[in-house]
Short mmCIF file of C-alpha atoms in Angstrom, two decimals:
data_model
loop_
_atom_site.label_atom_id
_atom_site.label_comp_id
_atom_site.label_asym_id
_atom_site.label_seq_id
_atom_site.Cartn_x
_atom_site.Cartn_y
_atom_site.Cartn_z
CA UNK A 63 -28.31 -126.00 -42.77
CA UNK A 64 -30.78 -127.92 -45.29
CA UNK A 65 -32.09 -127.66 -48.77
CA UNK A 66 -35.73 -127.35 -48.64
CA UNK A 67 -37.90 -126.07 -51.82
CA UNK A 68 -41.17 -124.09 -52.10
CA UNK A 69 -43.80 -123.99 -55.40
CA UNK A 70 -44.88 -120.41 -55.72
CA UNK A 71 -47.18 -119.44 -58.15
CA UNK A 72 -45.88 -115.39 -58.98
CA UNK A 73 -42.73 -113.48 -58.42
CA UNK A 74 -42.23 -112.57 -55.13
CA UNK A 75 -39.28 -114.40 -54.18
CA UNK A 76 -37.30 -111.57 -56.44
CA UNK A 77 -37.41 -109.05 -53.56
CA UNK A 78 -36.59 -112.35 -51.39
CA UNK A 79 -33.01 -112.11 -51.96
CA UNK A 80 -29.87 -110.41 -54.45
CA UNK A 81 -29.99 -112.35 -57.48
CA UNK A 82 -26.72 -112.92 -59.51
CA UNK A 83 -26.68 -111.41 -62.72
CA UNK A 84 -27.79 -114.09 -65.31
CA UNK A 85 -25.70 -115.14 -68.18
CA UNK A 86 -28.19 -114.05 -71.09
CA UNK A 87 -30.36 -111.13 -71.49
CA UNK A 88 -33.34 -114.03 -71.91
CA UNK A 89 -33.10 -114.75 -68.21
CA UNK A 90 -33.59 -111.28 -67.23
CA UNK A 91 -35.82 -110.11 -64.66
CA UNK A 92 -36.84 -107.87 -67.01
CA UNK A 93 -37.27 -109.96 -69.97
CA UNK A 94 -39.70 -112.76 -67.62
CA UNK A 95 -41.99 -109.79 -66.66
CA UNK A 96 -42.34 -108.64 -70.13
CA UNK A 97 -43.27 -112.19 -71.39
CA UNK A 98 -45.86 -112.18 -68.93
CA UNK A 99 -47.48 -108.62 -69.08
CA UNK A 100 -47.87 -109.29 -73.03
CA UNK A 101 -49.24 -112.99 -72.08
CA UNK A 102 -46.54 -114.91 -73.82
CA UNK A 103 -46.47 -117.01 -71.09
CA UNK A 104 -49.89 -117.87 -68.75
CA UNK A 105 -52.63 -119.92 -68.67
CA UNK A 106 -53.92 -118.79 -71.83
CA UNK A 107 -50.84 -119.09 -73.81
CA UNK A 108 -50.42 -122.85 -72.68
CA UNK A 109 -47.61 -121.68 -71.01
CA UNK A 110 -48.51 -121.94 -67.21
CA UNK A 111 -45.50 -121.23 -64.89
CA UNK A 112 -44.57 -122.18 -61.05
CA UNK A 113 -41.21 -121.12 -59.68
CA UNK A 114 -39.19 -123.61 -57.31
CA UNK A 115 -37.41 -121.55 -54.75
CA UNK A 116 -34.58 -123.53 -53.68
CA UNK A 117 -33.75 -122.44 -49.74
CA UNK A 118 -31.99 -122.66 -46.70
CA UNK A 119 -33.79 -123.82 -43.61
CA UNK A 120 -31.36 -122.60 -40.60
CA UNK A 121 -30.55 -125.83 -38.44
CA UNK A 122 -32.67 -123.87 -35.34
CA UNK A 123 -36.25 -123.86 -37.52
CA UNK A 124 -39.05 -125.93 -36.45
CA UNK A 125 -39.53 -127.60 -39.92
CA UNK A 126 -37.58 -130.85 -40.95
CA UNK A 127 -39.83 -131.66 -44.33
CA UNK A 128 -38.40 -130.90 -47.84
CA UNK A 129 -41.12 -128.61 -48.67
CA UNK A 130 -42.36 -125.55 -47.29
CA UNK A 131 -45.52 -123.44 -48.43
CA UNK A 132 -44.13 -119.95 -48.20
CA UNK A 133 -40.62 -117.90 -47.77
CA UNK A 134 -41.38 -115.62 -45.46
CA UNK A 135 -39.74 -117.01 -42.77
CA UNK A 136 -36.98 -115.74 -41.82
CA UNK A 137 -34.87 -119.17 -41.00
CA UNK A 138 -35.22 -119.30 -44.60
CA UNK A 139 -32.63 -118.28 -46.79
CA UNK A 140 -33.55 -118.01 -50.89
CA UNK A 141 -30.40 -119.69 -52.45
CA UNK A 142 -31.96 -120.50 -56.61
CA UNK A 143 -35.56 -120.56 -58.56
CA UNK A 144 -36.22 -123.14 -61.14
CA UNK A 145 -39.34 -121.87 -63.19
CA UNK A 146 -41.22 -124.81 -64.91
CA UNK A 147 -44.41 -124.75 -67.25
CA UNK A 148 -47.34 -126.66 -67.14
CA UNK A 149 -47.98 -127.29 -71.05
CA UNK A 150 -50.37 -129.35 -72.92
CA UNK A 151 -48.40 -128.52 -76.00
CA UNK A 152 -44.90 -128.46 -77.85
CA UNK A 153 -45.02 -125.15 -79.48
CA UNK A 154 -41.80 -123.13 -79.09
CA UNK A 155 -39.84 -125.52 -77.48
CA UNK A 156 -37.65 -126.14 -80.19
CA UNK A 157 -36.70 -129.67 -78.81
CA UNK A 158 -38.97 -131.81 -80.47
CA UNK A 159 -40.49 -135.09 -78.41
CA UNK A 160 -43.63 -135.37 -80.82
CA UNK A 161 -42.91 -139.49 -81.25
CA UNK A 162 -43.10 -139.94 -77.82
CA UNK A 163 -46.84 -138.67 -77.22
CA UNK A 164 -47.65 -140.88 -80.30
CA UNK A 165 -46.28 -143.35 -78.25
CA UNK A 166 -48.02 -142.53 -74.99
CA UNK A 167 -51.47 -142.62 -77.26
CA UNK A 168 -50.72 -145.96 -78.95
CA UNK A 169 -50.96 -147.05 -75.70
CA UNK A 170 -54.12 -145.15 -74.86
CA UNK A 171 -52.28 -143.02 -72.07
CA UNK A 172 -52.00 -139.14 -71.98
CA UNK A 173 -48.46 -137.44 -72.66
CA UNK A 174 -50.21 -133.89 -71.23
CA UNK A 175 -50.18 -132.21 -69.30
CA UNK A 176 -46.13 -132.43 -69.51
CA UNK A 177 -43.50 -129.74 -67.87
CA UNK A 178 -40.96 -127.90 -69.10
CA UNK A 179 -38.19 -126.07 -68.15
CA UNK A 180 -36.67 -123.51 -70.70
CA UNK A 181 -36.87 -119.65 -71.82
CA UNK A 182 -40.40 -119.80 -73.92
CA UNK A 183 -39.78 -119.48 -77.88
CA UNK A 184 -35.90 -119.50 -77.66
CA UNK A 185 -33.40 -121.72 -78.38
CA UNK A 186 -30.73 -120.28 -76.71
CA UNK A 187 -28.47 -122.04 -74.59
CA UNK A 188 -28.08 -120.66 -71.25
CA UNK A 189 -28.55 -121.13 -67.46
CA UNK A 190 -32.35 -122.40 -66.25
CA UNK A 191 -31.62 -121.19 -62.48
CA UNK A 192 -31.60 -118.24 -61.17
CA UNK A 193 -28.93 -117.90 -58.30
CA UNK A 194 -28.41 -115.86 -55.51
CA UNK A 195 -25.93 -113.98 -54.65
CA UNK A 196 -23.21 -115.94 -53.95
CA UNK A 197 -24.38 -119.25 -54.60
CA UNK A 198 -23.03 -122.01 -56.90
CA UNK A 199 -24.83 -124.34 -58.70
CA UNK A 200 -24.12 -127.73 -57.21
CA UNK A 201 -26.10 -130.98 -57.39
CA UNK A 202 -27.52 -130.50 -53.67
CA UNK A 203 -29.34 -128.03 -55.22
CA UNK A 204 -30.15 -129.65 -58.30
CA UNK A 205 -31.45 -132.57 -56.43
CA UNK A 206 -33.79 -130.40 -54.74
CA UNK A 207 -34.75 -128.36 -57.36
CA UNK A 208 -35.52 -131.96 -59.28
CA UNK A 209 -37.44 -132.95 -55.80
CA UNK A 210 -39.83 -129.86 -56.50
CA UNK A 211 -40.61 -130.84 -60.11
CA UNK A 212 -41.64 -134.33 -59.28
CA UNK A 213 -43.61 -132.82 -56.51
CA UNK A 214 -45.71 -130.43 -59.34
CA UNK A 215 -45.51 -133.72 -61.55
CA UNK A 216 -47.78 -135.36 -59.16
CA UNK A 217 -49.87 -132.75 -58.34
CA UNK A 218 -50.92 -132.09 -61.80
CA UNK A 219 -50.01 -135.62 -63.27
CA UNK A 220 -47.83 -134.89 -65.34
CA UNK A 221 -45.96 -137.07 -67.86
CA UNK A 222 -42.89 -135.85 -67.83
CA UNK A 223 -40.43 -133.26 -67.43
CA UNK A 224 -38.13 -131.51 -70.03
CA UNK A 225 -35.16 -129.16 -69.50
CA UNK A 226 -34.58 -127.11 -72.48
CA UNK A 227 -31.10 -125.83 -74.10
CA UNK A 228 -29.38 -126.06 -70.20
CA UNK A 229 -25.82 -125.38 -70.36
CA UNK A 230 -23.23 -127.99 -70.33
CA UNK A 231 -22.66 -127.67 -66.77
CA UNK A 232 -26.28 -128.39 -65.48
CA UNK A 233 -26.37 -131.11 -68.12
CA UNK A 234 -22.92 -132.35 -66.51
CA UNK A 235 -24.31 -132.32 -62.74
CA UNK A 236 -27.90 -133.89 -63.32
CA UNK A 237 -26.35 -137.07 -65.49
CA UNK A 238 -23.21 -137.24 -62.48
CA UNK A 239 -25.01 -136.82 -59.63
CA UNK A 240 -28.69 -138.08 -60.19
CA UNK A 241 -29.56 -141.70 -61.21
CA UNK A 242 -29.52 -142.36 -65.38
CA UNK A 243 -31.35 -146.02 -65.20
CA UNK A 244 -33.35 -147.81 -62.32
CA UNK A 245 -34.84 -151.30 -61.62
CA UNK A 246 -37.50 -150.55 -64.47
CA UNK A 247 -39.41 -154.05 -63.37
CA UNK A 248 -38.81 -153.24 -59.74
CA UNK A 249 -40.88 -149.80 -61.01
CA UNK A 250 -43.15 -150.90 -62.50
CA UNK A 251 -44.28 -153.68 -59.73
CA UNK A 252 -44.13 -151.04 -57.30
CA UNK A 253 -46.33 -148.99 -60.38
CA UNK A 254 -49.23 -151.69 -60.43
CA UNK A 255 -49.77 -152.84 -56.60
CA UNK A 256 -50.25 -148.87 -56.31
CA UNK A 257 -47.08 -148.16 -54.31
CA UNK A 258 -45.67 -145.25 -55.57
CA UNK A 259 -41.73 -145.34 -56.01
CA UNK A 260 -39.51 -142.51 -55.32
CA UNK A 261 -39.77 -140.06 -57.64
CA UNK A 262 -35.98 -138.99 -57.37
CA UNK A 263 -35.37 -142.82 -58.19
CA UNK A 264 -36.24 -141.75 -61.72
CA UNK A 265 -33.70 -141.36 -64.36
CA UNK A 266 -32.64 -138.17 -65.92
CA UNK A 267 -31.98 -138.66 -69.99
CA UNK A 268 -30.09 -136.57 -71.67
CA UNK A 269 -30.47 -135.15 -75.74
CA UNK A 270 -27.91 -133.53 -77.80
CA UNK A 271 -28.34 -131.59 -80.42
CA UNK A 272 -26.28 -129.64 -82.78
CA UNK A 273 -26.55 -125.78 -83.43
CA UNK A 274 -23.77 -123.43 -85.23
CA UNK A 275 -22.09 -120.93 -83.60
CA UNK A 276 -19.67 -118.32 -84.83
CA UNK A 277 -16.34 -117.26 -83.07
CA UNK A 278 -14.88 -114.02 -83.23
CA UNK A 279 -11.09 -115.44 -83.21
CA UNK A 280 -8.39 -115.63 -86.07
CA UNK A 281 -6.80 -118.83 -85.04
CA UNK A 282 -3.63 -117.81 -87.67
CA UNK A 283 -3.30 -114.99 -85.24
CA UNK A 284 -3.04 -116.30 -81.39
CA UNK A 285 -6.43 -116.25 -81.59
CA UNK A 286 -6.67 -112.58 -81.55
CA UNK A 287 -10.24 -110.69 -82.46
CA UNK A 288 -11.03 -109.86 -86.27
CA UNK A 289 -10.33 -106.18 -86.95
CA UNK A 290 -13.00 -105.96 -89.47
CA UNK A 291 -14.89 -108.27 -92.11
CA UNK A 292 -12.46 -108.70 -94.71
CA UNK A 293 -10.11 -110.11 -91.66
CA UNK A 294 -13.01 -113.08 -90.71
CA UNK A 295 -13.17 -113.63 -94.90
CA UNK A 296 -9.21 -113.83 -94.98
CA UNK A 297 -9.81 -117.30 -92.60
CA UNK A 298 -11.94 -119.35 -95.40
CA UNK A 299 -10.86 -120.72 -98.03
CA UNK A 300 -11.06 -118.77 -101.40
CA UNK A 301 -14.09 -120.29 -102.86
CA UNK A 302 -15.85 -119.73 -99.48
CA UNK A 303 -15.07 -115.98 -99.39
CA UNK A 304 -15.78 -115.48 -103.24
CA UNK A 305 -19.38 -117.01 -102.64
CA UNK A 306 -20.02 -114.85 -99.72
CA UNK A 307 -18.57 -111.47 -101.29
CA UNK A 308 -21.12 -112.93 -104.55
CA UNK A 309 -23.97 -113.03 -101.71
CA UNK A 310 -23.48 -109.29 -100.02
CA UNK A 311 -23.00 -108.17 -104.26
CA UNK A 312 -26.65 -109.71 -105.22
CA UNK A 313 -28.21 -107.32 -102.46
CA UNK A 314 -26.73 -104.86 -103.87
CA UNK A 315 -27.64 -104.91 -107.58
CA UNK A 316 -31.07 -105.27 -106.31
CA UNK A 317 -31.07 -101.62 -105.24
CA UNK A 318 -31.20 -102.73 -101.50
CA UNK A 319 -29.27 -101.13 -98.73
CA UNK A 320 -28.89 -102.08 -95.12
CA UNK A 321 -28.01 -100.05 -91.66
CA UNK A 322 -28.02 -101.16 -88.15
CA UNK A 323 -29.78 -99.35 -85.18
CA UNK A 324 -28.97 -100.15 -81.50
CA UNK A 325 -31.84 -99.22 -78.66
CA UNK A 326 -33.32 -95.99 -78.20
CA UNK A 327 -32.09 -95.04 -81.71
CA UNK A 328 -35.09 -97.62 -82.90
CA UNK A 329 -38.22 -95.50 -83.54
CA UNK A 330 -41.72 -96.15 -83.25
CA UNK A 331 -42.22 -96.69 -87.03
CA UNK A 332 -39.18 -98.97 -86.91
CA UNK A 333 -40.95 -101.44 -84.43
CA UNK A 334 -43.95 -101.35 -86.89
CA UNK A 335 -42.61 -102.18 -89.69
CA UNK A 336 -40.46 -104.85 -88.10
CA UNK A 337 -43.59 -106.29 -86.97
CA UNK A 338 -45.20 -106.13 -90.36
CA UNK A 339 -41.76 -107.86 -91.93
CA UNK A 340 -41.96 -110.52 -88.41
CA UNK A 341 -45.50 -111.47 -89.45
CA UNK A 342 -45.04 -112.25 -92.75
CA UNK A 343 -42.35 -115.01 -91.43
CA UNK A 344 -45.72 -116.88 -89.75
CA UNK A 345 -48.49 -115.99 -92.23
CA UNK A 346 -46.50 -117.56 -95.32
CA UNK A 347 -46.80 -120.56 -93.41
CA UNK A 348 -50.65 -120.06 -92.63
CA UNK A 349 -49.61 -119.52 -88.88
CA UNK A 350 -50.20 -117.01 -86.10
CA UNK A 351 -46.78 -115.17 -84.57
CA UNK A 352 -46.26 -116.10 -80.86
CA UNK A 353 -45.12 -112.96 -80.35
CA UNK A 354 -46.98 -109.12 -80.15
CA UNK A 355 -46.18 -106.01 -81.10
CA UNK A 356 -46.52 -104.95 -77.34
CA UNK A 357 -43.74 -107.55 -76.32
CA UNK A 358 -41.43 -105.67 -78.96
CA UNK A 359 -42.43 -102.41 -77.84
CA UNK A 360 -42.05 -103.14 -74.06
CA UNK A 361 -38.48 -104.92 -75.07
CA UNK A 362 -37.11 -101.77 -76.20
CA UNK A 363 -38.54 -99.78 -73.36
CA UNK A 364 -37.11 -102.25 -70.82
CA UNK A 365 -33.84 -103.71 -72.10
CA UNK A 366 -32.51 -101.36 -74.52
CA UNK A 367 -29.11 -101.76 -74.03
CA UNK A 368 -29.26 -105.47 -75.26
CA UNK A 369 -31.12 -104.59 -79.00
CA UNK A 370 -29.77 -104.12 -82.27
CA UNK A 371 -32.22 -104.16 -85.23
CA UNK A 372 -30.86 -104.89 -88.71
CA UNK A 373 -32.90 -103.18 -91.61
CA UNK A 374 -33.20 -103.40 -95.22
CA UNK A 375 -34.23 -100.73 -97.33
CA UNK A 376 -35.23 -101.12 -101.27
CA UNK A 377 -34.21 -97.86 -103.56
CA UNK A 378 -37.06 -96.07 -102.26
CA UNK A 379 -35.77 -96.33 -99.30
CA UNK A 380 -38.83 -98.58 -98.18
CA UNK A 381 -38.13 -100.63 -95.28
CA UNK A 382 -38.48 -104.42 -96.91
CA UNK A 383 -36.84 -106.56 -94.00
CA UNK A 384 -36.01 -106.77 -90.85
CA UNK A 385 -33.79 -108.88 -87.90
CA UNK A 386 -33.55 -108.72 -84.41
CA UNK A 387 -30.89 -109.42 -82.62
CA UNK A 388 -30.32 -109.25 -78.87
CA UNK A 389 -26.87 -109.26 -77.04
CA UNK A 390 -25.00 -109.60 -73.91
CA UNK A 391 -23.78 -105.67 -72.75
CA UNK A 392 -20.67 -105.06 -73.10
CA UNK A 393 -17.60 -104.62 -70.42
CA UNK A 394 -16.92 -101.13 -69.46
CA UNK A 395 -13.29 -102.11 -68.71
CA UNK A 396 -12.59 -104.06 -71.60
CA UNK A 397 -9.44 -102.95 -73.77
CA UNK A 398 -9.75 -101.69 -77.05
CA UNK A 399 -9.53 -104.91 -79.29
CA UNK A 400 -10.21 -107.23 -77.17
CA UNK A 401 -13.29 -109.26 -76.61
CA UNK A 402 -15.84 -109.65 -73.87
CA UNK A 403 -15.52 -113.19 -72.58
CA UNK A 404 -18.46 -114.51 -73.02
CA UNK A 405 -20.28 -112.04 -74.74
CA UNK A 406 -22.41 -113.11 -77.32
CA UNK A 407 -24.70 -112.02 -80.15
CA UNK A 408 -28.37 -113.65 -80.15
CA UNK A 409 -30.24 -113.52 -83.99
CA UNK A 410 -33.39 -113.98 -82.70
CA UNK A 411 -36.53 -112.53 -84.96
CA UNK A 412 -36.76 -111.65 -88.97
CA UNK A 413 -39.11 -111.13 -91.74
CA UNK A 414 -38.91 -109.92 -95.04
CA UNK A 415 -42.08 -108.71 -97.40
CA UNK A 416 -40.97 -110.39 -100.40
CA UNK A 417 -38.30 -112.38 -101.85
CA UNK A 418 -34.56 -111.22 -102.48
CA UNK A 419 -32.32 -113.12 -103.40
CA UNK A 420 -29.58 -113.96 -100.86
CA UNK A 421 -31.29 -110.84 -98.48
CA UNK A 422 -31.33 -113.29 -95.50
CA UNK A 423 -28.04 -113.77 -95.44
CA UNK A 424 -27.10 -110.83 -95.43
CA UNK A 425 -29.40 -109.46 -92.97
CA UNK A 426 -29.40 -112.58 -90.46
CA UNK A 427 -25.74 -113.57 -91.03
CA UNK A 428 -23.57 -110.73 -92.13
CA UNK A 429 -24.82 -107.89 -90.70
CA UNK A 430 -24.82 -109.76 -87.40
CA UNK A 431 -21.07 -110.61 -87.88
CA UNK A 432 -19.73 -107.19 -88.72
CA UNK A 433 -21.86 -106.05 -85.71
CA UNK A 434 -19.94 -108.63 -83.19
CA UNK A 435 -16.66 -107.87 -84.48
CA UNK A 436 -17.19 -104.00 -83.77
CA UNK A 437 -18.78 -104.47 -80.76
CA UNK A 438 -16.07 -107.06 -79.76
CA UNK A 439 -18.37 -109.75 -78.69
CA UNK A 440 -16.94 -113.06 -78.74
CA UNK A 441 -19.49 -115.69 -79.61
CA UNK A 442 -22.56 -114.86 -82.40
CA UNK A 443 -25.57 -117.58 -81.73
CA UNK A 444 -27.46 -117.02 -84.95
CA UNK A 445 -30.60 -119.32 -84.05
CA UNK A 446 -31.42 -122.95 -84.29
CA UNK A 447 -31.30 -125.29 -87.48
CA UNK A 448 -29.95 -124.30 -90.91
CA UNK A 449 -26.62 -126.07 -92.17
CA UNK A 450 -26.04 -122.81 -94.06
CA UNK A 451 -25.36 -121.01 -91.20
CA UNK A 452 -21.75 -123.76 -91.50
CA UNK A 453 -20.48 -122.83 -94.89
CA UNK A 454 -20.62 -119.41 -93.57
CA UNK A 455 -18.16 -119.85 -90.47
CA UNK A 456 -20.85 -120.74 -87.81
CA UNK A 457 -19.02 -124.13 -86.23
CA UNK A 458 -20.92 -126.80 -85.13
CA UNK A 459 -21.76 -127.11 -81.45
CA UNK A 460 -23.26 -129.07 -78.85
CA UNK A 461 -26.82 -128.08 -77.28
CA UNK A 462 -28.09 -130.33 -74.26
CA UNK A 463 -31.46 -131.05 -72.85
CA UNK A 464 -33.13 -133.01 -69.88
CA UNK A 465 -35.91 -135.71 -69.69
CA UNK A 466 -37.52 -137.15 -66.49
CA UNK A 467 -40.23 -139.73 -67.59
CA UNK A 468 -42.57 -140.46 -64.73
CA UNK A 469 -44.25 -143.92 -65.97
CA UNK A 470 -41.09 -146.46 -65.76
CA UNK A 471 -42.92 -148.68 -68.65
CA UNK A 472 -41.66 -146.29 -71.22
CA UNK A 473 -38.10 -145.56 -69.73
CA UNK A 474 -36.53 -147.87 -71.17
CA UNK A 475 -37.31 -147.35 -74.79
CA UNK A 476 -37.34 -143.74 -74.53
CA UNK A 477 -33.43 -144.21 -72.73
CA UNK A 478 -32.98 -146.11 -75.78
CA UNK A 479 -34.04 -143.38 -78.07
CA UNK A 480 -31.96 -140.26 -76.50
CA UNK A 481 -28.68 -142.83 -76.25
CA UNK A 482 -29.14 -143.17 -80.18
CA UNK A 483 -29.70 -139.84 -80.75
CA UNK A 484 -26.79 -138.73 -78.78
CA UNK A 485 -24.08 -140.65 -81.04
CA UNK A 486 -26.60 -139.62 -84.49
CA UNK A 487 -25.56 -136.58 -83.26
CA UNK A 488 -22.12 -137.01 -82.32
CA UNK A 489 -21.95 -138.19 -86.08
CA UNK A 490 -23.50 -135.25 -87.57
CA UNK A 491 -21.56 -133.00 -85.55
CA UNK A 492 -18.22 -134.38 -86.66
CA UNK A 493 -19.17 -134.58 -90.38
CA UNK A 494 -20.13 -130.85 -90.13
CA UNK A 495 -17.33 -130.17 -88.72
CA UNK A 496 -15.44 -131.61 -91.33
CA UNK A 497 -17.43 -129.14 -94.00
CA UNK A 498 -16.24 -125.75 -92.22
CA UNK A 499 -15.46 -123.34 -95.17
CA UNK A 500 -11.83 -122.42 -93.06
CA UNK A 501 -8.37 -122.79 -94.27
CA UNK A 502 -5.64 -125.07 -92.72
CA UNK A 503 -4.41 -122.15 -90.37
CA UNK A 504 -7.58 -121.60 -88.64
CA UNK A 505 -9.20 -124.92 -89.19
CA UNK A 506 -10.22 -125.15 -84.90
CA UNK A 507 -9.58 -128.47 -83.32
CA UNK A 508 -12.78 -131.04 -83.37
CA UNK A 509 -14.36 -131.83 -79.64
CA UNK A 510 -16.57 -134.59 -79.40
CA UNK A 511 -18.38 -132.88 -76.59
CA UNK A 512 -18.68 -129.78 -77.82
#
């Protein structure tokens, strides 16, 4: 049987096949549709989607081309979906390739429309196929998946493609199995006497970036789950946990308070005035949200089990901030202190109506830790950028993204870019690993590539 791909334009390949489960609540069924019913994503967002549908052609069907038009068939067997966005923009991408449209219009050549490949407005690592049952990603079906892109690049002449926050594994298959550098002057010859070369003959670049990411694990204790707070503050050093009990004492004496609410506990007038506190995040900036009230409002009615809203309350009991945090469900079966495997904690969305000192903190950070360690969740992903997130116990990790750059006259100094990023950021990582606020007994070990 062969890998063949189709470009569909909606949804309909869900009822094609039983999906896996995926491995955040942002690739959720669920979560796609409401993006789209609250036009997050479309044409008028800038965010314009077509879904690859990676398949099966039984060795008996009539077809021998790559591509097929529809799945109905039923020699076809669905086996993953790529989705990828048309875009004539960057905004929330969180991967920034700004200087390389600059470069594009030095040369009087247009970077858009470009394509994308990532969960829109979140920079959460995670898987960027959906798999069926079964299945395993492998680079057969990367390479076709990949095939499909550079088929939509050329349809809508696209610049470029860009994966977005794709876990170490896809990163790991696309740079081993697909080609990182080519015969750039054979390319470009081929370019200019208007033979087109093989698309798949163009390289895939990787990016690394860095992003902090807490661990609910007392290395001084076989790496057994914190009990409580004070047991996580026990791992730093004592200057460390002074300045953080200082923080969570400043909210305090400011007559604030702070509770936690998990799904359908989160009223009506809770959404609102998380939305009014979410706003005010944009408009000091002089900027529109991305986000609506009615994607909030159909998140809790659709994924429930995955919310926890953090609030703060002044001494009127006046609702003055909020965070949103999203999370993987937790195991049934799991043991009483243990942890989920995987599980992880996602801070996601906050706003606040005013200034307080050291309230984000405690709202973004703190709340969200003493929320993973009841829950048992393993990992807390608190968002992208901020080194204060490190002096706080978040350790410093590697994030990965793709790059397939159609015109082969700006491969190589774009290669050259993302190879010097990649050991900037090797650097960075190590010296911020170096500044983690733990003691000698749960100081964890240093990986380069992680």
């Amino acid at each position: 049987m062969t890998l063949q791909y189709a470009l569909l334009n909606d949804t309909s390949w869900q009822s094609q096949a039983q999906w896996q489960t995926p491995d955040t609540p942002f690739m959720s069924f669920a979560f796609w549709q409401i993006l789209t019913d609250t036009g997050a994503i479309g044409e008028q967002a800038g965010w314009l989607p077509i879904f690859i549908l990676v398949h099966r052609v039984a060795d008996y069907a009539d077809s021998t081309d790559s591509v097929t038009d529809s799945v109905t068939d039923t020699a076809l067997q669905p086996v993953a979906v790529m989705p990828v966005f048309i875009k004539g923009h960057h905004r929330g991408e969180f991967v920034f390739d700004h200087s390389w449209a600059e470069a594009y219009a030095r040369y009087g050549i247009d970077y858009y429309p470009r394509l994308v490949t990532s969960v829109p407005y979140t920079p959460i690592t995670g898987q960027r196929l959906w798999l069926a049952a079964g299945e395993h990603l492998n680079d057969d079906i990367l390479k076709t998946a990949i095939a499909g892109v550079d088929d939509v690049a050329q349809q809508v002449g696209a610049s470029s493609w860009h994966g977005l926050f794709v876990t170490p594994e896809l990163a790991s298959i696309a740079t081993t199995s697909m080609p990182i550098e080519i015969d750039i002057e054979l390319a470009i010859a081929a370019q200019e006497s208007g033979v087109e070369s093989a698309p798949i003959e163009m390289p895939i670049l990787e990016r690394q970036g860095c992003q902090f990411l807490w661990q609910n694990q007392n290395l001084s204790q076989d790496s057994r789950p914190f009990a409580d707070f004070d047991g996580f503050l026990a791992t730093l050093r004592a200057k460390k946990r002074k300045t953080i009990r200082a923080e969570r004492r400043k909210v305090a004496e400011q007559g604030i308070s702070c509770q936690r609410k998990c799904g359908n506990d989160i009223t009506n007038e809770d959404w609102q005035a998380f939305y009014h506190c979410y706003v005010m995040t944009y408009a000091i900036r002089g900027q529109k949200p991305y986000l609506t009230l009615d994607f909030f409002m159909a998140l809790a009615d659709s994924l429930p089990e995955h919310i926890m809203l953090a609030q703060a309350m002044d001494a009127d009991g006046e609702i003055i901030a909020s965070s949103l945090f999203l999370y993987d469900k937790a195991d049934s079966d799991k043991a009483d202190g243990d942890v989920d495997n995987n599980a992880t904690l996602y801070g996601r969305y906050w706003g606040a109506l005013g200034e307080y000192d050291s309230l984000h903190f405690e709202l973004c950070y703190y709340q969200g830790l003493e929320f993973a360690i009841e829950q048992g969740l393993r990992y807390f992903d608190p968002g992208t950028q901020g080194e204060h997130k490190l002096v706080r116990g978040f350790i410093p990790t590697t994030t990965h993204s793709l790059h397939r750059i159609y015109d082969p006259r700006f491969v190589p100094a774009i290669g050259d870019f993302c190879a010097r990023d990649r050991e900037h950021m090797a650097q960075y990582r190590q010296q911020a690993f170096e500044a983690l606020p733990f003691n000698a007994d749960n100081m964890p070990d240093f990986d380069i590539n992680h």
